[in-house]
């Protein structure tokens, strides 16, 4: 019996389809996004999606950890659970990064990722100082920058 979820494919602005290569499951720091197939460096993994909100609304929701700034006064509120990209966790030693392509945010592999590995990226200094450092990093990396 398969436990694989039925995730929707995403398309790039040029119409290219991004195949599903991941699943959400429990990881070191709660739910995370894990590769179900090997992913080559440079591959687009998933798009970070959600409701588009302005800076004023983003500031009102500043405690929400899923706000992604796209450009001035344009933010993605990625908190809805249908945004599978929200499950990409932070790591001090990430295997992917985000990229803004025509005001759409994609998670791109920066290393070859093996099937079964958790997909992670660095959320940036501001986020880390506000949301991660006060509670302690749970990335589990041997190269964790915040180990005690």
XYZ file of C-alpha atoms in Angstrom:
148
model
C 0.000 0.000 0.000
C 1.450 3.372 -1.018
C 1.526 6.229 1.480
C 2.634 8.741 -1.164
C 0.610 11.948 -1.159
C -0.952 13.321 -4.311
C 0.944 16.613 -4.694
C 0.257 18.914 -7.647
C 2.944 19.732 -10.177
C 4.071 23.348 -10.528
C 4.898 25.264 -13.692
C 7.680 27.759 -14.359
C 6.795 31.106 -16.013
C 7.976 29.658 -19.349
C 5.426 26.838 -19.056
C 7.891 24.090 -18.109
C 6.358 21.672 -15.607
C 8.212 20.927 -12.379
C 7.692 17.246 -11.559
C 6.931 16.249 -7.981
C 10.106 14.909 -6.321
C 9.164 15.311 -2.663
C 6.836 14.441 0.186
C 6.022 15.978 3.566
C 6.905 13.904 6.600
C 8.279 14.272 10.128
C 11.891 15.340 10.413
C 14.357 16.580 13.024
C 12.545 19.913 13.489
C 8.918 18.894 12.907
C 7.355 18.423 9.502
C 9.767 18.782 6.623
C 9.991 18.303 2.868
C 11.928 15.201 1.803
C 13.182 14.139 -1.598
C 11.466 11.024 -3.002
C 13.868 10.889 -5.958
C 17.459 12.017 -6.437
C 17.526 15.741 -7.308
C 20.437 17.212 -9.264
C 22.114 20.498 -8.333
C 20.403 23.391 -10.147
C 17.008 21.672 -10.336
C 13.874 23.647 -9.475
C 12.234 21.664 -6.672
C 9.064 23.569 -5.782
C 7.422 26.983 -5.926
C 6.684 28.835 -2.670
C 3.049 29.892 -3.041
C 0.383 31.592 -0.971
C -1.795 34.659 -0.700
C -0.238 37.913 -1.933
C -0.234 40.593 0.757
C 1.189 44.107 1.047
C 3.836 45.273 3.533
C 1.243 46.611 5.963
C -0.506 43.228 6.156
C 2.863 41.452 6.379
C 3.833 43.649 9.343
C 0.505 42.869 11.005
C 1.252 39.162 10.585
C 4.954 39.496 11.499
C 4.738 36.668 14.043
C 3.802 34.323 11.207
C 6.913 32.526 10.040
C 5.660 31.978 6.500
C 5.815 35.530 5.072
C 8.189 35.706 2.102
C 9.099 39.157 0.747
C 9.016 39.149 -3.055
C 9.635 42.855 -3.672
C 8.637 46.207 -2.164
C 5.056 45.965 -0.928
C 4.578 42.455 -2.349
C 4.801 39.466 -0.004
C 3.662 35.861 -0.087
C 1.774 34.660 2.966
C 2.753 31.011 2.681
C 0.926 29.895 5.831
C -1.910 27.983 4.105
C -1.236 24.256 4.302
C -1.731 23.949 0.538
C 1.636 25.705 0.189
C 3.804 22.592 0.287
C 6.903 24.833 -0.028
C 6.304 25.976 3.563
C 7.632 22.612 4.737
C 11.177 23.309 3.509
C 12.974 23.767 6.823
C 15.904 25.971 7.781
C 19.411 24.551 7.954
C 22.815 26.006 8.765
C 24.116 23.683 6.021
C 21.347 23.862 3.378
C 21.051 21.887 0.161
C 18.886 24.439 -1.656
C 18.171 28.148 -1.917
C 15.300 30.360 -2.987
C 15.280 32.293 -6.214
C 12.940 35.071 -7.362
C 11.972 34.545 -10.997
C 9.558 37.164 -12.297
C 8.187 37.719 -8.771
C 7.605 34.022 -8.167
C 9.717 32.243 -5.534
C 11.254 28.861 -6.311
C 13.356 26.494 -4.218
C 16.415 25.394 -6.240
C 18.839 22.583 -5.338
C 22.346 23.944 -4.625
C 23.756 20.446 -4.146
C 22.845 17.005 -5.402
C 20.115 15.752 -3.066
C 19.621 12.019 -2.518
C 16.195 10.401 -2.243
C 15.256 10.412 1.456
C 17.210 13.588 2.299
C 15.395 16.532 3.813
C 15.246 19.606 1.560
C 16.462 22.713 3.415
C 17.560 26.296 2.822
C 18.971 29.220 4.818
C 16.100 31.570 5.721
C 18.388 34.583 6.042
C 19.934 36.500 8.906
C 16.867 38.580 9.860
C 14.607 35.527 10.139
C 17.225 33.519 12.015
C 17.786 36.290 14.584
C 14.053 36.820 15.132
C 12.640 33.290 15.007
C 15.371 30.649 15.316
C 18.158 31.940 17.554
C 15.865 32.787 20.535
C 14.583 29.183 20.629
C 17.718 27.374 19.494
C 18.504 25.917 16.119
C 17.109 22.458 15.417
C 18.635 21.933 11.983
C 20.595 18.894 13.132
C 23.534 19.720 10.855
C 27.045 18.725 11.947
C 27.954 22.229 10.731
C 25.287 23.995 12.814
C 26.357 27.602 13.420
C 24.326 27.885 16.620
C 25.419 24.808 18.564
C 25.876 25.477 22.226
